[in-house]
PDB file of C-alpha atoms in Angstrom:
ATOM      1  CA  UNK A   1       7.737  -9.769  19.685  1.00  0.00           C
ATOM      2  CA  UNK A   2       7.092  -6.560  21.531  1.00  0.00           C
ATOM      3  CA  UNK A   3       5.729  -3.721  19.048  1.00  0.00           C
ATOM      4  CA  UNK A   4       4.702  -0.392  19.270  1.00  0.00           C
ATOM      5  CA  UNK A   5       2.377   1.251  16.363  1.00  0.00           C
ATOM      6  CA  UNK A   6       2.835   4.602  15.946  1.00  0.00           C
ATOM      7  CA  UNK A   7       0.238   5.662  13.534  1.00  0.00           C
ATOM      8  CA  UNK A   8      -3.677   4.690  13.556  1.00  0.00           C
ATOM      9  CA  UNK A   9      -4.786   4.513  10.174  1.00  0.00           C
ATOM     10  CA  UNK A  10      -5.556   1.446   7.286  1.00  0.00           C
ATOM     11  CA  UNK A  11      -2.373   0.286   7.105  1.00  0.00           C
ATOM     12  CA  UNK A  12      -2.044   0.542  11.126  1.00  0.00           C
ATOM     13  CA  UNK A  13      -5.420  -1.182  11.396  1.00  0.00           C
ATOM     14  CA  UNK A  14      -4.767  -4.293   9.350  1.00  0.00           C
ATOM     15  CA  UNK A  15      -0.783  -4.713  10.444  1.00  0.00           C
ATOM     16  CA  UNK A  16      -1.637  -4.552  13.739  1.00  0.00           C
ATOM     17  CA  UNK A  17      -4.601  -6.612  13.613  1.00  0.00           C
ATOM     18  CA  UNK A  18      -2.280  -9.644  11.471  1.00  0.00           C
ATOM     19  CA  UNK A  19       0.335  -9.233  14.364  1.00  0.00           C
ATOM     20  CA  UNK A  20      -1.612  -9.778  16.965  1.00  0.00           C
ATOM     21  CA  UNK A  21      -3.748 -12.435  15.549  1.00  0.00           C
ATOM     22  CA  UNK A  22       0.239 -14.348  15.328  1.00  0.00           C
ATOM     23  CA  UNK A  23       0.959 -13.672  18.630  1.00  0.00           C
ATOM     24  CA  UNK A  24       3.042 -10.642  19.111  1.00  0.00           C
ATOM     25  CA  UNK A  25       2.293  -8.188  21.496  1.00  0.00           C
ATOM     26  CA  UNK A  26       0.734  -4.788  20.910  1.00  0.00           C
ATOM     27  CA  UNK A  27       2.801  -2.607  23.481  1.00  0.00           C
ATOM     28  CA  UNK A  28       1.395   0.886  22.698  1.00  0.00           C
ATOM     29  CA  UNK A  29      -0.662   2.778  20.135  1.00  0.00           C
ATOM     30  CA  UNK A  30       0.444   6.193  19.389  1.00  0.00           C
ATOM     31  CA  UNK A  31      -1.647   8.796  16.779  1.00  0.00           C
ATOM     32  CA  UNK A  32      -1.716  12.234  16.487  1.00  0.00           C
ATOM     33  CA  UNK A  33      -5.541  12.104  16.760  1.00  0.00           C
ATOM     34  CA  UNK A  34      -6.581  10.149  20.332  1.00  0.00           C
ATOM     35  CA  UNK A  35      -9.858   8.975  19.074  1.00  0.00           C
ATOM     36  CA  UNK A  36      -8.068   6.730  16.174  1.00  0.00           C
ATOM     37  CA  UNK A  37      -4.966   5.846  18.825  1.00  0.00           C
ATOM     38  CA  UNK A  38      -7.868   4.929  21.656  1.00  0.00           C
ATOM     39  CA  UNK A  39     -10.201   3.179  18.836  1.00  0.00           C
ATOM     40  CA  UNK A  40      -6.944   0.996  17.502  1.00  0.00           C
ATOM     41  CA  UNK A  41      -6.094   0.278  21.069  1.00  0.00           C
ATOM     42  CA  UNK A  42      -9.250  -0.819  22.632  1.00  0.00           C
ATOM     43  CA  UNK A  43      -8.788  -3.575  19.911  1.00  0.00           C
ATOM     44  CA  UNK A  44      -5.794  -4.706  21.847  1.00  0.00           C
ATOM     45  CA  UNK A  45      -6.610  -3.725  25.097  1.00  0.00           C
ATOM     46  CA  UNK A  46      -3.437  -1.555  25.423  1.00  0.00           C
ATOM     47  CA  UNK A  47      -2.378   2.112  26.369  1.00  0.00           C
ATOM     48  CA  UNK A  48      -2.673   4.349  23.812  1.00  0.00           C
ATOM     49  CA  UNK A  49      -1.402   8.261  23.701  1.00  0.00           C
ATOM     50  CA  UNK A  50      -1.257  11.161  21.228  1.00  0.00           C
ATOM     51  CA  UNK A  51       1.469  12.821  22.996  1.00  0.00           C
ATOM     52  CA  UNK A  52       5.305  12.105  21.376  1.00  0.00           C
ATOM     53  CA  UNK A  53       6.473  12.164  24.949  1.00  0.00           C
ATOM     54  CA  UNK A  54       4.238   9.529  26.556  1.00  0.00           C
ATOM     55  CA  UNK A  55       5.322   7.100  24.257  1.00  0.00           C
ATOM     56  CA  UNK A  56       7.095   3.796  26.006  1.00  0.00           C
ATOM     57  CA  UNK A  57      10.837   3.045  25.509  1.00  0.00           C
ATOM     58  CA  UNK A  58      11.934  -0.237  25.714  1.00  0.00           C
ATOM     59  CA  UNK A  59      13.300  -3.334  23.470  1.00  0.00           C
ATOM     60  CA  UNK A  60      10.445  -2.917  21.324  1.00  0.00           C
ATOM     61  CA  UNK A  61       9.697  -2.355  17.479  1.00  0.00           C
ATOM     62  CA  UNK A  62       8.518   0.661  16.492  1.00  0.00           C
ATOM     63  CA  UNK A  63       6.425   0.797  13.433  1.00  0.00           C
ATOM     64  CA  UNK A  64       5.899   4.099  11.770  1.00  0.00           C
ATOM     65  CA  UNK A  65       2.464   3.818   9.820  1.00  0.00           C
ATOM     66  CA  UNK A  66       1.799   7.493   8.645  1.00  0.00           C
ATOM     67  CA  UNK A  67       1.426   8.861   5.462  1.00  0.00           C
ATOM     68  CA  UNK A  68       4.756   9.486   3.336  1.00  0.00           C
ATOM     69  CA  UNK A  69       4.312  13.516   3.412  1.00  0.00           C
ATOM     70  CA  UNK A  70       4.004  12.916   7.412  1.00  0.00           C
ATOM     71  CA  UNK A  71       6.954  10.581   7.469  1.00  0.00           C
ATOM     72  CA  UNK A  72      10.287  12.396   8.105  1.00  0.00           C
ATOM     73  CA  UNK A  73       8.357  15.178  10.537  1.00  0.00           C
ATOM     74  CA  UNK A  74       6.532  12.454  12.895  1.00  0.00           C
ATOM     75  CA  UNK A  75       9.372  10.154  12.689  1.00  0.00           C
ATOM     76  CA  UNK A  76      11.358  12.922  13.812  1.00  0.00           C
ATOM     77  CA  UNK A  77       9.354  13.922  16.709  1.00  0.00           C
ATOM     78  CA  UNK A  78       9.051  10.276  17.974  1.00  0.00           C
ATOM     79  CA  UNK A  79      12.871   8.784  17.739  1.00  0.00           C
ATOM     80  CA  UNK A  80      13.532  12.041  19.654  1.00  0.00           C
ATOM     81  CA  UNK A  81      15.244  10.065  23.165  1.00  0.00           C
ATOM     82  CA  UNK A  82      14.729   7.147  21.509  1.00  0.00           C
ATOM     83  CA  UNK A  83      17.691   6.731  19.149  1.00  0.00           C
ATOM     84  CA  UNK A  84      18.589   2.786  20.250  1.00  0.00           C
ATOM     85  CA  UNK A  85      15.429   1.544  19.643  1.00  0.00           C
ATOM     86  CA  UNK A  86      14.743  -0.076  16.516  1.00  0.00           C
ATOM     87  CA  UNK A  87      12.397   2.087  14.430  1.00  0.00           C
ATOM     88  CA  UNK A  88      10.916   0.882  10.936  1.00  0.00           C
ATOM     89  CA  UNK A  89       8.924   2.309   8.447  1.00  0.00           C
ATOM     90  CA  UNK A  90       6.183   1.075   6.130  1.00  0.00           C
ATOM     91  CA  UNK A  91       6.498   3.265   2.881  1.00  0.00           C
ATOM     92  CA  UNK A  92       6.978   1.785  -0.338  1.00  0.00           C
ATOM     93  CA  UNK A  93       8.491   5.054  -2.001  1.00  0.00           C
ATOM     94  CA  UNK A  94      10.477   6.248   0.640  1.00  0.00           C
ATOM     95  CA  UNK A  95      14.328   5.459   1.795  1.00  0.00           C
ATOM     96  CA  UNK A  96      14.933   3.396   4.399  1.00  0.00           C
ATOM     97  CA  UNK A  97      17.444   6.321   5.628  1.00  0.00           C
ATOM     98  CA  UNK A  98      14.673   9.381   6.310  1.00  0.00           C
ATOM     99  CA  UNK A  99      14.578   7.758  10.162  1.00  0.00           C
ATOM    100  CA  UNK A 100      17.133   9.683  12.037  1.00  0.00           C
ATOM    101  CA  UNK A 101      17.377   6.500  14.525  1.00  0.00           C
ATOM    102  CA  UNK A 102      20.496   4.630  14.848  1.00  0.00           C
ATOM    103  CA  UNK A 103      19.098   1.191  14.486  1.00  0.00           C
ATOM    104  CA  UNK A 104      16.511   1.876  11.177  1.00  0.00           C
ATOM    105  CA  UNK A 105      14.645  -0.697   8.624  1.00  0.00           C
ATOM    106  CA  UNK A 106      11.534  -0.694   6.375  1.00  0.00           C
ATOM    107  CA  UNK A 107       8.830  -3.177   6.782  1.00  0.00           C
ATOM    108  CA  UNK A 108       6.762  -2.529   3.814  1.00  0.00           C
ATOM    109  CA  UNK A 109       3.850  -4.922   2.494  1.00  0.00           C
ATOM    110  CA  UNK A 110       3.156  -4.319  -0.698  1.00  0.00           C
ATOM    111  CA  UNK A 111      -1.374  -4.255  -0.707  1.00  0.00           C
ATOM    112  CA  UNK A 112      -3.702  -1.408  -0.650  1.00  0.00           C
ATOM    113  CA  UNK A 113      -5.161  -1.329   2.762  1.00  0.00           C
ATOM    114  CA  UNK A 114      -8.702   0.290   4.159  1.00  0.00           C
ATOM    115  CA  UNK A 115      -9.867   0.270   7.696  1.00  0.00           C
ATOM    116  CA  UNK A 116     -13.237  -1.492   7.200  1.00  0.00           C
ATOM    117  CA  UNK A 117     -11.897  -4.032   5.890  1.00  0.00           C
ATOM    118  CA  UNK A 118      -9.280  -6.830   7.330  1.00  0.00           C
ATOM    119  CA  UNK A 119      -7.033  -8.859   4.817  1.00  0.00           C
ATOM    120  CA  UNK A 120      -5.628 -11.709   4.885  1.00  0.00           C
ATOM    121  CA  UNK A 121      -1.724 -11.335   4.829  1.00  0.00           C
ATOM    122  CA  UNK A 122      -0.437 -14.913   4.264  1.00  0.00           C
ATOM    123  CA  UNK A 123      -0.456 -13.922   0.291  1.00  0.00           C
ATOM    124  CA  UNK A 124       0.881 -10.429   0.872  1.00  0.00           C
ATOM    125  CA  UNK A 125       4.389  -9.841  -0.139  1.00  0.00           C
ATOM    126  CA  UNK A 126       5.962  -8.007   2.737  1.00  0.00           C
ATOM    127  CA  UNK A 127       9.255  -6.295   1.645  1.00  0.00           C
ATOM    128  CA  UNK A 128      12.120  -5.991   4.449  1.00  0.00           C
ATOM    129  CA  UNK A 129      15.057  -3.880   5.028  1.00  0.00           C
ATOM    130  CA  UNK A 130      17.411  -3.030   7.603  1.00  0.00           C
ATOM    131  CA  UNK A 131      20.694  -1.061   8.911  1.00  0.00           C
ATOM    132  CA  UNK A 132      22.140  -3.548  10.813  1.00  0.00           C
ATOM    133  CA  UNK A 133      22.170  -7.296   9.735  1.00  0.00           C
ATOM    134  CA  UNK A 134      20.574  -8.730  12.868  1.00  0.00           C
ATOM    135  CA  UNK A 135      17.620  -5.611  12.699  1.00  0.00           C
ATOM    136  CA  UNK A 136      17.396  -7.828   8.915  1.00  0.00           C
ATOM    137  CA  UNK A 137      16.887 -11.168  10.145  1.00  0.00           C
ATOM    138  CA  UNK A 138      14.148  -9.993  13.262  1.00  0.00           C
ATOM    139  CA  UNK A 139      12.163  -8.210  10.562  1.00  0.00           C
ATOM    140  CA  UNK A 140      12.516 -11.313   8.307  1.00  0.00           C
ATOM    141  CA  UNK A 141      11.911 -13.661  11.149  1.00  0.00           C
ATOM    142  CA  UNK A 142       8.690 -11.052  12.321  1.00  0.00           C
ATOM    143  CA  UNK A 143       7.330 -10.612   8.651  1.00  0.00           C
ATOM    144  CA  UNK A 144       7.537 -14.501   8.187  1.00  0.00           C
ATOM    145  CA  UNK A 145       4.703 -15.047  10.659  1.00  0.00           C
ATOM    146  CA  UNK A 146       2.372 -13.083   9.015  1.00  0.00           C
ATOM    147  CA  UNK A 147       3.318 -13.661   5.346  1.00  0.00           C
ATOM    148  CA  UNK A 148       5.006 -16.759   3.298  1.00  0.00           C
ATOM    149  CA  UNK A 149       6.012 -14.326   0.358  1.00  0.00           C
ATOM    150  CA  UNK A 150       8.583 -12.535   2.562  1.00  0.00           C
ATOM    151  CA  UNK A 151      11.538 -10.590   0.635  1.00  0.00           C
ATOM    152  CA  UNK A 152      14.846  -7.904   1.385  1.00  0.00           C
ATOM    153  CA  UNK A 153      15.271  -5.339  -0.521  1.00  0.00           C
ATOM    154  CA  UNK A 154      16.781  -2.613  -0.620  1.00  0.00           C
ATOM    155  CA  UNK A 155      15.328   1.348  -1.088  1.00  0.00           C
ATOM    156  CA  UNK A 156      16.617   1.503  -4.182  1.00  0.00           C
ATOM    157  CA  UNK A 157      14.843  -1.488  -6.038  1.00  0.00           C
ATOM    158  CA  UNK A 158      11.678  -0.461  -3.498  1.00  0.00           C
ATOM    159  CA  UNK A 159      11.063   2.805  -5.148  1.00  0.00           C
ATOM    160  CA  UNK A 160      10.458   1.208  -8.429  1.00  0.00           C
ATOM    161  CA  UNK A 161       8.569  -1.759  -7.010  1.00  0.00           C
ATOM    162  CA  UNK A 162       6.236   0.993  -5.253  1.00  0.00           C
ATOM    163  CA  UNK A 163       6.072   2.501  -9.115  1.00  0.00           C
ATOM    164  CA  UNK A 164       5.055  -0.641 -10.309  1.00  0.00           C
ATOM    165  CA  UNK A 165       2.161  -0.766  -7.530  1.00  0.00           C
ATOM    166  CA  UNK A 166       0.877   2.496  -8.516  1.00  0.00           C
ATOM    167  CA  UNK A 167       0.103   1.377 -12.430  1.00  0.00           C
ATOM    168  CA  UNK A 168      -1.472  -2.012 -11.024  1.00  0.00           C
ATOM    169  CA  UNK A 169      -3.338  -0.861  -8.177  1.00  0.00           C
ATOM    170  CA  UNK A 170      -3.860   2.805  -8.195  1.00  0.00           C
ATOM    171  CA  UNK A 171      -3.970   3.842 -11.785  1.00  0.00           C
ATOM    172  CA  UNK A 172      -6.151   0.392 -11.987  1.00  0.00           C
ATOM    173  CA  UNK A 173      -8.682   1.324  -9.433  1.00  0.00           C
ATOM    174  CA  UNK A 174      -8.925   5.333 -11.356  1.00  0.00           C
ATOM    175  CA  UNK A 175     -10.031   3.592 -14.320  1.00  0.00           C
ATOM    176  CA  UNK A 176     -12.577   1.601 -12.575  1.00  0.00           C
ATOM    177  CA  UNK A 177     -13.680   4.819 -11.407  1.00  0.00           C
ATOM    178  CA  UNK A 178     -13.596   6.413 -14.942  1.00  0.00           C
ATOM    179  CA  UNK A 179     -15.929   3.105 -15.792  1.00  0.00           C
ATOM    180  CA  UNK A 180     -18.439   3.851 -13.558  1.00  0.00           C
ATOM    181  CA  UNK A 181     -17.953   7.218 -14.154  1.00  0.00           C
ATOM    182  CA  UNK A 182     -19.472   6.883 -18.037  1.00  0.00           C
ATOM    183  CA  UNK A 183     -21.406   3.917 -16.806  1.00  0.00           C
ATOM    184  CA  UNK A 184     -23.575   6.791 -14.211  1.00  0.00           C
ATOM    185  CA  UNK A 185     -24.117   8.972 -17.178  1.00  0.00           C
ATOM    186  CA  UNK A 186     -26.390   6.050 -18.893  1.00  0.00           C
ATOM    187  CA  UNK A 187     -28.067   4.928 -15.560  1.00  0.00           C
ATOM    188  CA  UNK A 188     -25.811   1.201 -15.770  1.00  0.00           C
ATOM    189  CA  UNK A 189     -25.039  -0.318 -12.418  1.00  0.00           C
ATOM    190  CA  UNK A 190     -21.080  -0.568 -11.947  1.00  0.00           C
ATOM    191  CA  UNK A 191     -21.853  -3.838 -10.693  1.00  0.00           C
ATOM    192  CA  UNK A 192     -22.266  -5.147 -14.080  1.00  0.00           C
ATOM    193  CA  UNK A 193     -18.351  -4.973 -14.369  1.00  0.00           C
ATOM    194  CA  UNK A 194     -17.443  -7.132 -11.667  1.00  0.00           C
ATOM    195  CA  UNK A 195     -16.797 -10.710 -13.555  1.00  0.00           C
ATOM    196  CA  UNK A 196     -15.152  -8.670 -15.656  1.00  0.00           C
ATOM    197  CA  UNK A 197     -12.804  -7.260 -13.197  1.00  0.00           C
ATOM    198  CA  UNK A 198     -12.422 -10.462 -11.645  1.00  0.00           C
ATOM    199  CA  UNK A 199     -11.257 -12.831 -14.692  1.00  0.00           C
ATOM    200  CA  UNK A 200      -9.020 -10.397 -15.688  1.00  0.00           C
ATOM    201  CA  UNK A 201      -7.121 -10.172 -12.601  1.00  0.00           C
ATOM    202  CA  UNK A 202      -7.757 -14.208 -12.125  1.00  0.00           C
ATOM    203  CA  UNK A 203      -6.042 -14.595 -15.768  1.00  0.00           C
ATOM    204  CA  UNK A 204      -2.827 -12.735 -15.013  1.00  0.00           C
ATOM    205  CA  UNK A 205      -1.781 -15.745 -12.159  1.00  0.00           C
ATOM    206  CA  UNK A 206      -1.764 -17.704 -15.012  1.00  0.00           C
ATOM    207  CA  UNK A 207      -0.186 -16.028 -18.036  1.00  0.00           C
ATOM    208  CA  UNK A 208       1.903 -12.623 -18.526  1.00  0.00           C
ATOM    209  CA  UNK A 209      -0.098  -8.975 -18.474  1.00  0.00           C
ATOM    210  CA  UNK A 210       0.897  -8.556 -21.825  1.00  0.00           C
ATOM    211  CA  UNK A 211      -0.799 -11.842 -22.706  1.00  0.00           C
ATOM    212  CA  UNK A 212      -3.959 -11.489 -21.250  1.00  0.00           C
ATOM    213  CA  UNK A 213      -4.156  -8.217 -23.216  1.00  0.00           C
ATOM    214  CA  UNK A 214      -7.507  -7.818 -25.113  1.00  0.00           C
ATOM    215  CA  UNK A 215      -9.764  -5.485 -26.737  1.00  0.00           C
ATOM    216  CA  UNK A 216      -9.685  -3.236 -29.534  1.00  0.00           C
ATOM    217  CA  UNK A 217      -6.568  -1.907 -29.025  1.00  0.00           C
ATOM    218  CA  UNK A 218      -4.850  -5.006 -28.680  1.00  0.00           C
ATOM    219  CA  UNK A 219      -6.281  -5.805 -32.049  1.00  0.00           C
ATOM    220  CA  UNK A 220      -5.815  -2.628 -33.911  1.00  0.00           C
ATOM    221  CA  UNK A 221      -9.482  -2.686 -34.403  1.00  0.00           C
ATOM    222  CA  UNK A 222      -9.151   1.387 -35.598  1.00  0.00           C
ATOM    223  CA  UNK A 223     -13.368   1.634 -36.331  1.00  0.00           C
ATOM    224  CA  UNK A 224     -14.164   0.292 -32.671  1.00  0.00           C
ATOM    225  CA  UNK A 225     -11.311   2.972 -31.760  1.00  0.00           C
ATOM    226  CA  UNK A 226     -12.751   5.793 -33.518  1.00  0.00           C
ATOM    227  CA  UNK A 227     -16.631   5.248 -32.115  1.00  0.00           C
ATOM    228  CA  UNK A 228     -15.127   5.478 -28.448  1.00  0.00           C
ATOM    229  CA  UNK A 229     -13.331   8.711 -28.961  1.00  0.00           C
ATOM    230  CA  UNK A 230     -16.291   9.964 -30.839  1.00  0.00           C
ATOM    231  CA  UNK A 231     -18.663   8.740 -27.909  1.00  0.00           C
ATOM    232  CA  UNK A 232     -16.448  10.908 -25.849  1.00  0.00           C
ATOM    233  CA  UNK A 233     -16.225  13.963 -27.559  1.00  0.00           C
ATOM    234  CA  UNK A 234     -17.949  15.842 -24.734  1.00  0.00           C
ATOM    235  CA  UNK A 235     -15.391  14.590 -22.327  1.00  0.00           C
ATOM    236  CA  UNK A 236     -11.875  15.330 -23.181  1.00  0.00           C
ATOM    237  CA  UNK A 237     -10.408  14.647 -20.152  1.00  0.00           C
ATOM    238  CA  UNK A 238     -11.651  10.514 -20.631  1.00  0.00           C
ATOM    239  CA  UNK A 239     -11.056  11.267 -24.552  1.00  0.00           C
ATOM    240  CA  UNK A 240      -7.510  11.878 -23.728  1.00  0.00           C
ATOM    241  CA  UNK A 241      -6.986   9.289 -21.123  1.00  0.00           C
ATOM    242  CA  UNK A 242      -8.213   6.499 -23.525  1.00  0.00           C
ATOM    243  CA  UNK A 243      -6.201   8.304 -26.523  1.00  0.00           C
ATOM    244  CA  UNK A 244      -3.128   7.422 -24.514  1.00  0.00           C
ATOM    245  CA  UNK A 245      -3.791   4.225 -23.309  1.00  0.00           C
ATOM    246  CA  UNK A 246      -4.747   3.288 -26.642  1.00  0.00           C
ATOM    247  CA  UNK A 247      -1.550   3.892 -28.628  1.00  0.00           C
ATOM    248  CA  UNK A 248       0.123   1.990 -25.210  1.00  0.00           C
ATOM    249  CA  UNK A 249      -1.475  -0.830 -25.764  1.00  0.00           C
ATOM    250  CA  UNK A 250      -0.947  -0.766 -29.453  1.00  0.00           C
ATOM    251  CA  UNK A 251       2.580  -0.177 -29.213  1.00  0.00           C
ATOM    252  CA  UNK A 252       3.468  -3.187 -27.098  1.00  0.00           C
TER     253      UNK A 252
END
């Protein structure tokens, strides 16, 4: 298939990258910065622009990878004249219906992305949607050569799935940071964590979250609780954040 990326950054990067790499075509790159649209595109060895006017129209896909505040202005700046093409976006959180294009979808997989670094997709879920049914089954056939976890839904169930993805990945990472954070103050490599981090993401493909639960507030272990908040007494901002997830945990 015949796509055009509008949008340069990590998620651009690595989509475009896996699509290529299964042997679609990378029409055009289009950012609002030329350096990232010409760096992306020299990849490829395709035009690129930064110009909403100099962007091709033809039987293409558009893919709209820009940042969810930036969504409904660029999108509506680049469907402008273009309003049979098939546009798609690749926001978890946002509806499927902010694309003022008449053929519309949502081509969302569901990973944290970064430039420097490629990933694999073939484990990556990659969560469809369309307006019309046979807009569906192209995105389902296109995602489907990239990914075998390949799923439609709709942007009502995505919102919450994009929830979900926020506590496992985002609020995850901000306590790693929080770790190393505390782990600074005492002159402890962060590095010291990693096996750590690693078998207990490994353990969840095996048994529930709530399973896999440890520590002291999975025990009630109220002395071990009591040292931590005392050990952060000059940091009420952590005190607080382990305060909560504390009585969390304990409450499941």
């Amino acid at each position: 298939m015949d796509i055009v990326f509008i949008g340069a950054g990590n998620l651009a990067t690595n989509l475009s990258h896996a699509l290529h790499e299964a042997g679609h075509k990378i029409v055009q790159i289009y950012s609002r910065t030329e350096a990232s649209a010409k760096a992306l595109a020299d990849d490829f060895g395709c035009p690129f622009t930064n110009n909403e006017d100099q962007i091709v129209v033809g039987p293409y896909i558009y893919i709209i990878c820009v940042t969810d505040s930036a969504l409904a202005e660029v999108a509506q700046k680049v469907i402008k004249g273009r309003e049979d093409c098939l546009f798609v976006h690749t926001a978890g959180s946002m509806q499927m219906d902010v694309l003022p294009s008449k053929r519309r979808g949502v081509f969302y997989p569901m990973q944290t992305f970064s430039k420097a670094r490629l990933v694999n997709f073939t484990d990556i879920p990659v969560f469809v949607e369309a307006s019309e049914n046979k807009d569906a089954d192209t995105l389902l056939s296109l995602a489907k050569t990239i990914s075998e976890k390949v799923y439609e839904l709709s942007s009502a169930d995505r919102q919450y799935l994009h929830l979900a993805a926020v506590f496992c990945c985002n609020f995850a990472n901000h306590c790693y940071t929080l770790s190393e954070e505390i782990l600074g103050q005492h002159g402890i490599p962060f590095e010291v964590m990693n096996s750590l981090i690693d078998e207990t993401a490994a353990k969840v493909h095996n048994i529930s979250p709530s399973q896999a639960q440890t520590g002291p507030a999975a025990r009630k272990d109220e002395n071990v609780i009591r040292k931590h908040l005392q050990l952060l007494d000059d940091n009420p901002r952590l005190q607080t954040i382990y305060d909560i997830m504390t009585k969390s945990i304990a409450h499941d």
